[in-house]
Coordinates of C-alpha atoms in Angstrom, one line a residue:
Chain A
M1 CA 9.9 -82.8 45.8
K2 CA 8.6 -83.7 42.4
S3 CA 5.5 -81.8 40.9
N4 CA 2.5 -83.8 40.7
P5 CA 1.5 -84.8 37.0
A6 CA -1.8 -86.3 38.1
K7 CA -2.5 -82.6 39.7
K8 CA -1.1 -80.8 36.5
R9 CA -3.5 -82.5 34.4
S10 CA -6.7 -81.9 36.6
S11 CA -6.1 -78.5 36.9
G12 CA -5.5 -77.9 32.9
V13 CA -2.9 -75.5 33.4
S14 CA 0.8 -76.9 33.9
R15 CA 3.3 -75.2 36.0
R16 CA 5.2 -74.5 32.5
D17 CA 2.3 -72.6 31.2
F18 CA 1.8 -71.1 34.4
L19 CA 5.9 -70.0 34.2
R20 CA 5.3 -68.5 30.5
R21 CA 2.3 -66.8 31.4
T22 CA 3.8 -65.0 34.4
A23 CA 6.8 -64.0 32.3
A24 CA 4.5 -62.6 29.6
V25 CA 3.3 -60.3 32.3
A26 CA 6.5 -59.6 33.7
A27 CA 7.8 -58.7 30.1
G28 CA 5.3 -55.7 29.7
A29 CA 7.5 -53.8 32.3
Y30 CA 10.9 -55.2 31.2
V31 CA 13.4 -52.3 30.0
G32 CA 16.7 -52.7 28.9
P33 CA 19.0 -55.5 27.8
M34 CA 20.0 -57.0 31.3
I35 CA 18.0 -60.0 32.4
V36 CA 17.8 -59.7 36.2
P37 CA 19.2 -63.1 37.4
A38 CA 16.8 -64.7 39.8
S39 CA 19.7 -64.8 42.3
A40 CA 19.9 -61.0 42.3
L41 CA 16.1 -61.4 43.6
G42 CA 16.8 -63.7 46.4
L43 CA 15.3 -66.6 44.4
G44 CA 18.7 -68.6 44.4
Q45 CA 18.3 -70.3 47.6
T46 CA 15.0 -70.2 48.6
V47 CA 12.8 -71.4 45.8
A48 CA 9.7 -73.5 46.8
P49 CA 9.8 -76.9 45.6
S50 CA 6.7 -76.4 43.6
N51 CA 8.4 -73.6 41.8
R52 CA 11.6 -75.4 40.9
I53 CA 12.2 -76.2 37.2
V54 CA 11.8 -79.7 36.9
M55 CA 14.7 -81.5 34.5
G56 CA 15.7 -84.5 32.7
C57 CA 19.2 -85.3 31.5
I58 CA 19.7 -87.1 28.2
G59 CA 23.5 -88.1 27.8
V60 CA 25.6 -88.2 31.4
G61 CA 28.9 -89.1 30.3
S62 CA 31.6 -87.1 31.4
Q63 CA 30.3 -84.0 30.1
G64 CA 26.6 -84.4 31.0
T65 CA 27.7 -85.7 34.4
G66 CA 30.0 -82.4 34.6
N67 CA 26.9 -80.4 33.6
L68 CA 24.6 -82.1 36.1
E69 CA 26.6 -81.9 38.8
G70 CA 27.1 -77.8 38.3
F71 CA 23.4 -77.6 37.7
L72 CA 22.8 -79.2 40.8
E73 CA 24.5 -76.6 42.9
K74 CA 21.3 -74.2 41.5
K75 CA 18.3 -74.6 43.8
D76 CA 16.1 -73.6 41.1
F77 CA 16.6 -77.1 39.6
Q78 CA 14.9 -80.4 40.4
F79 CA 16.4 -83.3 38.5
V80 CA 13.9 -86.2 38.1
S81 CA 15.4 -88.4 35.6
V82 CA 18.1 -89.4 33.6
C83 CA 18.6 -91.1 30.2
D84 CA 21.9 -92.8 29.2
V85 CA 22.3 -95.8 26.9
D86 CA 25.5 -96.8 29.3
R87 CA 23.8 -98.2 32.5
G88 CA 26.9 -97.5 34.4
H89 CA 26.7 -93.9 33.4
R90 CA 22.9 -93.7 34.0
E91 CA 23.2 -95.5 37.3
N92 CA 26.0 -93.1 38.4
A93 CA 24.1 -89.9 37.6
M94 CA 21.2 -91.4 39.6
S95 CA 23.3 -91.8 42.3
I96 CA 24.6 -88.4 42.4
I97 CA 21.1 -86.6 41.9
N98 CA 19.3 -89.1 44.8
G99 CA 22.6 -88.3 46.8
T100 CA 21.8 -84.4 46.5
Y101 CA 18.2 -84.6 47.4
G102 CA 18.4 -87.2 50.0
N103 CA 15.8 -89.3 48.4
K104 CA 15.4 -92.1 45.7
D105 CA 13.1 -90.3 43.3
C106 CA 15.2 -90.2 40.1
K107 CA 14.2 -92.6 37.5
G108 CA 16.6 -93.8 34.8
Y109 CA 15.8 -94.6 31.0
N110 CA 17.5 -96.2 28.1
D111 CA 15.7 -94.5 25.8
F112 CA 15.2 -90.9 25.6
R113 CA 11.9 -91.2 24.0
E114 CA 10.5 -92.8 26.8
M115 CA 11.6 -90.1 29.4
L116 CA 10.2 -87.2 27.1
E117 CA 6.6 -88.9 27.6
R118 CA 6.9 -87.9 31.1
T119 CA 4.4 -85.0 31.7
D120 CA 6.1 -83.4 34.6
L121 CA 9.5 -82.3 32.9
D122 CA 9.9 -78.5 32.2
G123 CA 13.3 -79.0 30.5
V124 CA 16.2 -81.1 29.6
S125 CA 20.1 -81.0 29.5
I126 CA 21.5 -83.0 26.5
A127 CA 24.8 -83.7 26.5
V128 CA 25.5 -86.4 23.8
P129 CA 27.8 -87.5 21.2
D130 CA 27.4 -85.1 18.0
H131 CA 25.6 -87.6 15.9
W132 CA 23.0 -87.6 18.4
H133 CA 22.4 -84.2 18.7
S134 CA 19.5 -83.0 16.5
I135 CA 17.3 -86.2 17.3
P136 CA 16.5 -85.8 20.7
A137 CA 16.7 -81.8 20.9
I138 CA 13.9 -81.9 18.2
A139 CA 11.9 -84.2 19.9
A140 CA 12.3 -82.2 23.3
A141 CA 11.5 -79.0 21.6
N142 CA 8.3 -80.7 20.0
K143 CA 7.4 -81.3 23.7
K144 CA 7.6 -77.8 24.3
L145 CA 10.6 -78.5 26.7
D146 CA 13.1 -75.9 27.4
I147 CA 16.7 -77.2 26.6
Y148 CA 20.3 -76.6 27.7
A149 CA 22.7 -78.5 25.1
E150 CA 26.0 -79.3 24.4
K151 CA 28.2 -78.0 21.4
P152 CA 28.7 -78.4 18.6
L153 CA 25.0 -77.7 17.8
S154 CA 25.0 -80.2 14.9
L155 CA 26.4 -82.9 13.0
T156 CA 25.3 -81.2 9.6
I157 CA 24.4 -78.1 8.1
V158 CA 20.7 -79.5 7.5
E159 CA 20.3 -80.9 11.1
G160 CA 21.3 -77.9 12.7
R161 CA 18.7 -75.9 10.5
A162 CA 16.1 -78.5 11.4
M163 CA 17.0 -77.8 15.3
V164 CA 17.0 -74.0 15.0
E165 CA 13.3 -73.9 13.3
A166 CA 12.2 -76.6 15.7
V167 CA 13.3 -74.3 19.1
H168 CA 11.8 -71.0 17.1
R169 CA 8.6 -73.1 16.3
N170 CA 8.1 -74.1 19.3
G171 CA 8.9 -71.0 21.2
V172 CA 10.8 -73.0 23.7
V173 CA 14.2 -71.6 25.9
W174 CA 17.7 -72.8 24.1
Q175 CA 21.0 -72.4 25.7
T176 CA 24.2 -74.2 23.9
G177 CA 26.9 -74.9 26.2
S178 CA 29.4 -72.5 24.6
W179 CA 30.0 -70.8 28.0
Q180 CA 32.6 -68.7 26.9
R181 CA 30.0 -66.3 26.5
S182 CA 29.3 -66.1 30.2
R183 CA 33.1 -65.1 31.0
D184 CA 34.1 -61.5 31.1
N185 CA 37.3 -61.5 29.3
F186 CA 35.3 -62.9 26.3
L187 CA 32.3 -60.5 26.6
H188 CA 35.1 -57.4 27.0
A189 CA 37.0 -58.3 24.1
C190 CA 34.0 -58.5 21.9
E191 CA 32.6 -55.3 23.3
L192 CA 35.6 -53.4 22.4
V193 CA 36.1 -54.9 18.8
R194 CA 32.4 -54.0 18.2
S195 CA 32.9 -50.7 19.5
G196 CA 35.5 -49.9 16.8
R197 CA 38.6 -49.8 19.4
I198 CA 40.6 -51.6 16.9
G199 CA 39.4 -49.8 13.9
R200 CA 38.0 -51.8 10.7
V201 CA 38.5 -55.6 11.1
H202 CA 40.3 -57.3 8.2
T203 CA 41.1 -60.7 9.7
V204 CA 39.8 -62.8 12.6
K205 CA 42.1 -65.8 13.4
V206 CA 40.6 -68.6 15.3
G207 CA 42.9 -71.0 17.0
L208 CA 41.9 -74.5 17.6
P209 CA 43.3 -77.8 19.0
T210 CA 45.1 -80.4 16.9
G211 CA 43.7 -83.9 16.4
S212 CA 45.0 -87.2 17.0
P213 CA 45.4 -90.2 15.0
I214 CA 45.2 -93.8 16.5
E215 CA 45.9 -97.1 15.3
M216 CA 43.4 -99.4 13.8
Q217 CA 41.4 -101.0 16.7
P218 CA 40.2 -104.7 17.0
V219 CA 36.5 -105.5 17.0
M220 CA 35.6 -106.1 20.8
P221 CA 32.9 -107.5 22.4
I222 CA 30.1 -105.2 23.8
P223 CA 30.3 -104.4 27.3
E224 CA 27.3 -105.4 29.5
G225 CA 25.0 -102.9 30.0
F226 CA 25.9 -100.6 27.3
D227 CA 23.4 -100.7 24.6
Y228 CA 26.0 -100.2 21.5
N229 CA 23.1 -100.4 18.9
F230 CA 21.1 -97.2 20.5
W231 CA 24.7 -95.4 21.0
L232 CA 25.2 -95.6 16.9
G233 CA 21.5 -94.7 16.4
P234 CA 21.7 -92.9 13.2
A235 CA 24.9 -93.2 12.4
P236 CA 26.0 -96.1 10.0
E237 CA 26.6 -99.9 11.2
A238 CA 30.0 -100.5 12.6
P239 CA 31.3 -103.1 15.0
Y240 CA 32.0 -102.0 18.5
T241 CA 35.4 -101.3 19.7
E242 CA 36.4 -99.0 22.8
K243 CA 38.1 -96.3 20.9
R244 CA 35.1 -95.5 18.9
C245 CA 32.6 -94.7 22.0
H246 CA 32.0 -92.4 24.6
W247 CA 34.6 -89.5 24.8
N248 CA 36.3 -90.7 21.5
F249 CA 33.4 -90.3 19.2
R250 CA 34.9 -86.7 18.5
W251 CA 38.0 -88.2 16.5
I252 CA 35.6 -90.0 13.9
L253 CA 33.8 -88.4 11.2
D254 CA 30.7 -90.5 11.5
Y255 CA 29.7 -88.9 14.8
S256 CA 31.7 -85.4 14.7
G257 CA 33.4 -83.2 12.6
G258 CA 36.8 -83.8 15.0
Q259 CA 38.5 -81.2 17.0
L260 CA 37.4 -78.6 14.2
T261 CA 33.7 -78.8 15.3
D262 CA 34.4 -79.6 18.7
W263 CA 36.1 -76.1 19.4
A264 CA 34.8 -74.0 16.5
A265 CA 32.0 -73.9 18.5
H266 CA 33.6 -71.8 21.3
H267 CA 36.1 -69.9 19.4
C268 CA 34.2 -69.4 16.1
D269 CA 31.2 -68.7 18.2
I270 CA 33.5 -65.8 20.0
A271 CA 34.7 -64.7 16.6
N272 CA 30.9 -63.9 15.3
W273 CA 30.0 -62.7 18.3
G274 CA 32.7 -60.0 18.3
M275 CA 32.4 -59.2 14.6
G276 CA 28.5 -59.3 14.8
T277 CA 28.2 -62.0 12.3
E278 CA 26.0 -64.4 14.4
A279 CA 23.1 -64.4 11.8
S280 CA 25.2 -64.4 8.6
G281 CA 28.0 -66.4 7.5
P282 CA 31.0 -66.5 4.8
V283 CA 30.5 -66.7 0.9
E284 CA 33.6 -68.6 0.3
V285 CA 35.5 -71.2 2.1
E286 CA 38.8 -72.8 1.1
G287 CA 41.6 -74.8 3.0
A288 CA 43.4 -78.0 3.5
G289 CA 43.6 -80.4 6.0
V290 CA 45.6 -83.6 7.0
F291 CA 43.2 -86.6 7.5
P292 CA 44.4 -89.8 9.0
R293 CA 45.1 -92.3 6.1
D294 CA 45.0 -95.3 8.4
G295 CA 43.6 -96.3 11.9
L296 CA 40.4 -95.8 13.4
W297 CA 40.1 -92.0 14.3
N298 CA 39.8 -90.1 10.6
A299 CA 38.8 -86.3 11.5
A300 CA 41.3 -84.0 10.5
T301 CA 44.6 -83.5 12.7
D302 CA 46.1 -80.7 11.1
Y303 CA 43.8 -78.0 9.3
E304 CA 43.5 -74.5 8.1
F305 CA 40.9 -72.8 5.8
N306 CA 39.9 -69.3 5.2
A307 CA 36.0 -68.1 5.5
T308 CA 35.5 -65.1 3.5
F309 CA 32.8 -62.8 5.0
P310 CA 31.6 -60.2 2.2
K311 CA 30.6 -56.5 2.6
G312 CA 28.1 -55.5 4.8
V313 CA 27.5 -58.3 7.1
S314 CA 29.9 -57.3 10.2
P315 CA 29.3 -53.6 11.8
V316 CA 33.4 -53.3 12.2
S317 CA 34.2 -54.8 8.5
P318 CA 32.0 -52.7 6.1
D319 CA 34.3 -54.1 3.6
G320 CA 34.3 -57.7 4.6
F321 CA 37.0 -59.8 6.3
V322 CA 38.6 -63.1 6.4
M323 CA 38.4 -65.6 9.6
N324 CA 41.4 -68.0 9.3
V325 CA 40.5 -71.0 11.2
S326 CA 43.6 -73.2 12.1
N327 CA 45.2 -75.4 14.8
K328 CA 48.0 -73.7 14.0
N329 CA 46.6 -70.2 15.3
E330 CA 47.0 -69.5 18.8
M331 CA 43.8 -71.0 20.7
G332 CA 41.3 -68.6 21.1
A333 CA 40.3 -65.5 18.7
R334 CA 42.4 -62.7 17.5
F335 CA 40.9 -59.7 16.2
E336 CA 43.2 -57.9 13.8
G337 CA 42.3 -54.3 12.7
E338 CA 43.5 -51.4 11.1
D339 CA 44.3 -49.4 14.3
G340 CA 45.5 -52.6 16.7
W341 CA 44.5 -56.0 17.6
I342 CA 42.9 -57.9 20.4
Y343 CA 43.3 -61.5 21.5
V344 CA 41.1 -63.5 23.6
T345 CA 41.2 -67.1 25.1
R346 CA 40.4 -68.7 28.2
G347 CA 41.9 -66.8 31.1
D348 CA 43.7 -64.5 29.0
Q349 CA 43.5 -61.7 26.8
S350 CA 46.0 -59.1 25.1
S351 CA 46.3 -56.4 22.6
G352 CA 48.4 -54.2 20.7
P353 CA 49.3 -51.5 20.2
G354 CA 49.5 -50.6 23.7
D355 CA 46.9 -52.0 26.3
L356 CA 43.7 -51.3 24.9
I357 CA 42.6 -54.7 26.3
A358 CA 42.4 -52.6 29.6
S359 CA 40.3 -49.8 28.7
E360 CA 36.6 -49.8 29.9
I361 CA 33.6 -49.8 27.9
G362 CA 31.7 -46.1 28.0
E363 CA 28.2 -45.1 27.6
K364 CA 28.6 -44.8 24.2
D365 CA 30.1 -48.1 23.3
V366 CA 28.4 -51.2 22.1
R367 CA 27.1 -53.4 24.8
L368 CA 26.5 -56.9 24.1
Y369 CA 24.4 -59.6 26.1
R370 CA 25.8 -59.9 30.0
S371 CA 25.8 -62.9 31.8
D372 CA 28.3 -64.1 34.4
D373 CA 26.8 -67.4 35.2
H374 CA 25.9 -69.7 32.2
A375 CA 23.9 -72.0 34.2
Q376 CA 22.0 -69.1 35.9
N377 CA 21.3 -67.4 32.7
F378 CA 19.4 -70.4 31.5
I379 CA 17.5 -70.6 34.8
D380 CA 16.5 -66.8 34.4
C381 CA 15.5 -67.0 30.7
V382 CA 13.3 -70.0 31.6
R383 CA 11.7 -68.1 34.1
S384 CA 11.5 -64.7 32.1
R385 CA 11.1 -66.4 28.5
K386 CA 13.9 -64.4 27.3
E387 CA 16.5 -65.3 24.7
T388 CA 19.8 -66.8 26.5
V389 CA 23.3 -65.5 26.2
A390 CA 23.9 -68.7 23.8
P391 CA 21.1 -69.0 21.6
I392 CA 20.7 -71.9 19.1
A393 CA 20.7 -69.8 15.9
A394 CA 24.3 -68.2 17.0
A395 CA 25.4 -71.8 17.6
H396 CA 24.2 -72.7 14.4
H397 CA 26.0 -69.9 12.5
A398 CA 29.2 -70.6 14.5
I399 CA 29.1 -74.4 13.5
V400 CA 28.2 -73.7 10.0
I401 CA 31.8 -72.3 9.0
A402 CA 33.3 -75.4 10.5
H403 CA 31.1 -77.7 8.8
L404 CA 31.9 -75.6 5.4
G405 CA 35.6 -75.9 6.4
N406 CA 35.6 -79.9 6.8
I407 CA 33.3 -79.9 3.5
A408 CA 36.1 -77.8 1.5
M409 CA 38.9 -79.8 2.8
Q410 CA 37.4 -82.9 2.1
L411 CA 36.8 -81.9 -1.3
G412 CA 39.9 -80.5 -1.7
R413 CA 38.8 -77.2 -3.1
K414 CA 37.2 -74.1 -2.7
V415 CA 33.4 -74.0 -2.1
R416 CA 30.9 -70.9 -2.6
W417 CA 27.9 -70.6 -0.2
D418 CA 25.2 -68.7 0.0
P419 CA 24.5 -67.5 4.0
E420 CA 21.0 -66.4 3.4
K421 CA 19.8 -69.7 1.5
E422 CA 22.1 -71.7 3.4
E423 CA 23.1 -73.2 0.0
F424 CA 26.1 -74.0 -2.1
T425 CA 26.3 -72.2 -5.1
D426 CA 26.6 -73.9 -8.2
D427 CA 27.9 -77.1 -6.5
P428 CA 25.7 -80.1 -6.7
Q429 CA 28.6 -82.2 -5.1
A430 CA 29.0 -80.3 -2.0
S431 CA 25.3 -80.2 -1.8
R432 CA 25.5 -83.9 -1.2
M433 CA 27.3 -83.0 2.0
L434 CA 24.6 -80.7 3.4
A435 CA 22.9 -83.8 5.3
R436 CA 23.5 -87.7 5.7
A437 CA 21.3 -90.5 5.6
M438 CA 20.2 -91.9 8.9
R439 CA 20.2 -95.6 9.9
G440 CA 17.2 -97.8 10.6
D441 CA 14.2 -95.8 11.7
W442 CA 16.0 -92.7 12.8
H443 CA 15.1 -89.2 11.5
I444 CA 14.8 -85.6 12.2
Chain B
M136 CA 12.5 -76.4 5.9
K137 CA 14.0 -73.9 3.4
Q138 CA 17.0 -76.3 3.5
F139 CA 15.1 -79.2 2.6
T140 CA 13.0 -77.5 -0.4
S141 CA 16.5 -76.2 -2.0
L142 CA 18.1 -79.6 -1.5
A143 CA 15.2 -81.1 -3.3
L144 CA 15.3 -78.6 -6.1
A145 CA 18.9 -79.2 -6.3
I146 CA 18.1 -82.8 -6.8
A147 CA 15.6 -82.4 -9.2
L148 CA 17.6 -80.0 -11.6
A149 CA 20.4 -82.1 -11.5
G150 CA 18.6 -85.1 -12.2
C151 CA 17.7 -83.8 -15.7
A152 CA 21.1 -83.9 -16.8
H153 CA 21.3 -87.5 -16.6
V154 CA 19.7 -90.7 -18.1
A155 CA 19.4 -93.8 -16.3
T156 CA 21.5 -96.5 -18.0
K157 CA 22.8 -99.9 -16.7
P158 CA 26.4 -100.2 -15.7
V159 CA 28.2 -101.8 -18.2
A160 CA 31.3 -103.3 -16.2
T161 CA 30.9 -106.4 -14.4
E162 CA 33.8 -106.4 -11.8
P163 CA 35.9 -103.6 -11.4
T164 CA 39.2 -103.3 -13.1
A165 CA 41.5 -100.9 -11.2
P166 CA 43.4 -102.7 -8.7
E167 CA 42.7 -100.5 -6.3
L168 CA 39.4 -101.3 -6.2
K169 CA 39.8 -105.0 -6.6
A170 CA 41.7 -104.8 -3.5
I171 CA 39.1 -103.5 -1.3
A172 CA 36.4 -106.6 -2.2
T173 CA 37.4 -108.5 0.7
Y174 CA 37.9 -105.7 3.3
V175 CA 36.3 -106.0 6.9
H176 CA 36.0 -103.6 9.8
G177 CA 39.4 -103.9 11.8
Q178 CA 41.8 -104.1 9.2
G179 CA 43.7 -101.5 8.1
R180 CA 42.1 -98.5 6.3
E181 CA 44.8 -97.6 3.7
P182 CA 43.4 -99.3 1.1
L183 CA 40.1 -97.5 1.7
T184 CA 41.9 -94.3 1.8
V185 CA 43.4 -94.7 -1.5
V186 CA 40.0 -95.0 -3.1
E187 CA 38.8 -92.0 -1.5
D188 CA 41.7 -90.4 -3.0
M189 CA 40.5 -91.6 -6.5
V190 CA 37.0 -90.4 -5.6
R191 CA 37.9 -87.2 -4.7
E192 CA 40.2 -86.5 -7.6
A193 CA 37.6 -88.4 -10.0
A194 CA 34.9 -85.7 -8.4
K195 CA 37.2 -83.0 -10.1
G196 CA 36.8 -84.4 -13.5
A197 CA 34.6 -83.5 -16.5
D198 CA 32.1 -86.2 -15.7
A199 CA 32.5 -85.6 -11.8
G200 CA 33.2 -89.2 -11.3
A201 CA 30.4 -91.1 -13.0
G202 CA 32.8 -93.0 -15.0
L203 CA 34.6 -94.2 -11.7
S204 CA 31.2 -94.9 -10.0
V205 CA 30.0 -97.4 -12.6
E206 CA 33.3 -99.4 -11.8
L207 CA 32.6 -99.0 -8.0
S208 CA 29.2 -100.2 -8.4
T209 CA 30.4 -103.7 -9.9
L210 CA 31.5 -104.2 -6.5
L211 CA 27.7 -104.1 -5.2
T212 CA 26.8 -107.0 -7.4
G213 CA 29.3 -109.3 -7.0
N214 CA 30.5 -111.4 -3.8
A215 CA 32.2 -108.6 -2.0
N216 CA 31.9 -108.3 1.8
F217 CA 29.5 -106.5 3.6
D218 CA 32.0 -104.1 5.0
C219 CA 33.2 -103.3 1.4
K220 CA 29.7 -102.6 0.1
Q221 CA 29.1 -100.6 2.6
F222 CA 32.2 -98.5 1.8
V223 CA 31.3 -98.5 -1.7
C224 CA 27.9 -97.2 -1.1
R225 CA 29.5 -94.1 0.8
M226 CA 31.7 -93.5 -2.0
L227 CA 29.0 -93.3 -4.3
A228 CA 26.9 -91.0 -2.0
K229 CA 29.6 -88.8 -3.2
I230 CA 29.7 -89.5 -7.1
G231 CA 26.9 -92.0 -7.8
T232 CA 24.6 -91.0 -10.7
E233 CA 21.5 -92.3 -12.0
A234 CA 23.7 -94.8 -14.0
N235 CA 24.3 -96.6 -10.6
V236 CA 20.8 -97.1 -9.7
P237 CA 20.4 -100.4 -11.2
S238 CA 23.1 -101.9 -9.1
I239 CA 22.4 -100.3 -5.7
S240 CA 18.9 -100.6 -5.8
P241 CA 18.9 -104.2 -5.4
L242 CA 20.4 -103.9 -2.0
L243 CA 17.1 -102.3 -0.7
Y244 CA 15.4 -105.4 -0.8
D245 CA 17.7 -107.2 1.8
E246 CA 16.8 -106.0 5.4
A247 CA 20.9 -106.3 6.1
T248 CA 21.6 -104.0 3.5
A249 CA 18.9 -101.5 2.8
D250 CA 20.5 -98.9 5.2
I251 CA 23.7 -99.0 3.1
A252 CA 21.8 -98.5 0.0
R253 CA 20.0 -95.6 1.3
F254 CA 23.1 -94.0 2.3
A255 CA 24.3 -94.2 -1.2
L256 CA 20.9 -93.1 -2.8
Q257 CA 19.8 -90.3 -0.8
P258 CA 22.4 -87.8 -2.2
I259 CA 22.1 -88.5 -5.9
P260 CA 20.0 -86.5 -7.8
G261 CA 17.7 -87.7 -10.2
D262 CA 14.1 -89.2 -10.6
A263 CA 15.6 -92.9 -11.0
V264 CA 16.5 -92.3 -7.7
D265 CA 13.0 -91.4 -6.7
K266 CA 11.5 -94.3 -8.5
A267 CA 13.6 -96.9 -7.0
L268 CA 12.8 -95.9 -3.5
I269 CA 9.3 -95.6 -4.3
K270 CA 9.3 -99.3 -5.8
A271 CA 11.1 -100.5 -2.8
L272 CA 8.6 -98.9 -0.5
R273 CA 5.9 -100.5 -2.1
S274 CA 7.5 -103.7 -2.4
G275 CA 10.6 -104.2 -0.5
P276 CA 10.7 -105.4 3.2
A277 CA 8.5 -103.9 6.1
E278 CA 11.8 -103.3 8.3
A279 CA 13.3 -101.2 5.6
R280 CA 9.8 -99.0 5.2
V281 CA 10.6 -96.4 7.5
G282 CA 14.0 -95.5 6.3
I283 CA 13.1 -95.4 2.7
V284 CA 10.0 -92.9 3.9
N285 CA 12.9 -90.8 5.7
S286 CA 15.2 -90.9 2.8
L287 CA 12.3 -89.7 0.4
G288 CA 11.5 -86.8 2.9
M289 CA 15.2 -85.8 3.0
R290 CA 15.2 -85.6 -0.7
G291 CA 12.1 -83.5 -1.1
S292 CA 10.5 -86.3 -3.4
R293 CA 7.4 -84.7 -4.8
A294 CA 6.7 -88.2 -6.8
A295 CA 6.7 -89.8 -3.7
K296 CA 3.7 -87.7 -2.1
S297 CA 1.0 -90.2 -2.7
D298 CA 2.5 -93.0 -1.4
L299 CA 3.7 -91.0 1.8
A300 CA 0.2 -89.7 2.1
K301 CA -1.1 -93.2 2.4
L302 CA 1.5 -94.2 4.7
A303 CA 0.8 -91.5 7.1
G304 CA -2.8 -93.2 8.0
S305 CA -1.0 -96.4 8.7
V306 CA -1.5 -98.5 11.6
D307 CA 2.0 -98.9 12.3
P308 CA 2.9 -95.8 14.0
K309 CA 6.4 -95.6 13.4
V310 CA 5.6 -95.8 9.5
A311 CA 2.8 -93.4 10.1
E312 CA 4.9 -90.7 12.0
A313 CA 7.7 -91.0 9.6
A314 CA 5.3 -90.7 6.6
R315 CA 3.9 -87.5 8.4
A316 CA 7.5 -86.1 8.8
A317 CA 8.5 -86.6 5.3
L318 CA 5.6 -85.1 4.0
A319 CA 6.0 -82.1 6.0
K320 CA 9.7 -82.0 4.7
I321 CA 8.4 -82.0 0.9
G322 CA 5.7 -79.5 1.6

């Protein structure tokens, strides 16, 4: 079932190299924007073991295990290893993998660096807390592994930029877990906006969830089998308490940007997709947030900020536009133009005036990247070496908006931003918040 | 790489506006600061939030919080708890200046406090910070060395290049790898 590392070394050509070379040949005959799904070529259910994409998982908590279970439905993958600093999570994921394949081949690791030393991996699936996103992703990219990784892309702007550069420098395939891009209603809404159906867009309202406070938690003994020091990793020293870890990391600013960054990676990403601003960013950000004054969790519970995009960055907003991001807006993205509005969220969409959301995209309209299966798109791109529907640069530009919002709200004032240089303009204090020092020996 | 370079330039330019001086206060005078000296994790965070408010408002002032930073840094030289010192270092990361370096840098020489010192120093502009980090790199505890190398790299510290070049050949693979990564960031 697994590829044979010894055989690979003796041949001097890895299966990964082979996949890339054959993809390059195929690319010569490639025409049009569509990537032909492997499933459409009859590959989905009949992939020879030697042609499977050999994968490892880094992080198999609730999200990582959910991703894994979805991936295991794809016969193109062969999962051979699992890494998690929580033994319970690790052993559960190993059991799922071994149960799927009917063997005991999956190997578990506590330290992702040891797993990345394997020579048989083609790619990794990363689903770890946000403060751990950059380090294993950059390490995997430097090992020339293709990467499926959870959103939000980064904890800081500097970490995100380093991740983008590592992925591009190494030429690896990257897909962010911003799976809304693989849902037809989001694609359709964005294509309508990009095709000018609502005229010049002046405002995009992005609605995200409200955060939560919690009372201060007592210091607790570290559970057996949980490598808490490794879980903290680059984050500041802090004593263990249950509500700090696993799913709850997202409420604490040492490990995340709160609901703001968690969901901006979805809906700000869709806003950028619709506006065609995936490679640019705002020049001013200003807003206010309510940060819990006591208790363990300190990410903003209520928040609202405006990100001002300048002239010329959006093809449907020549004069510039404002992206209003708040938990007070309706969940999703609402595009408001001179001739109407379009709203899209999970499982729903609407428009006005009339039912223009129901109109079809014509031959002369703008067509965006079409994917109807996020995992399959990753598989197809690993084989074709094409860019996925959710590339790392788009994820970076989406989450930069949220990072800027958090910085402006924490400073309590407007910040000005140069999206080309990715620098604050004449703002040394905000510039201090571009990156964070990392604990111990960890670095990007 | 562009980001590291620009951050380093900002740090260097900002550093030109400051002259390193020793802190004058020996203990905080503000009751809000005195109140956090015994803070430990697990206690209510409200007293810390009050200080965070002070820092945010001070940062908007004419001196960008430099005055408050001097008073805050006295908590690093006294008998305040580790958790208090860690918090103070977080605040100094926001408003600290070269004037705080003499209070922060001794923490680099204790393995237990070297990280929190770096959390404060890494974003503070100015040559005095680079000098303090380089000095600790040469004579501080071996356990803190990789972290200091990483912070120098993130700062884009050109003054550290010769030290880092030597460490890139270290027999300690962690030190060597960190030094190479830091040099790549500095360019």
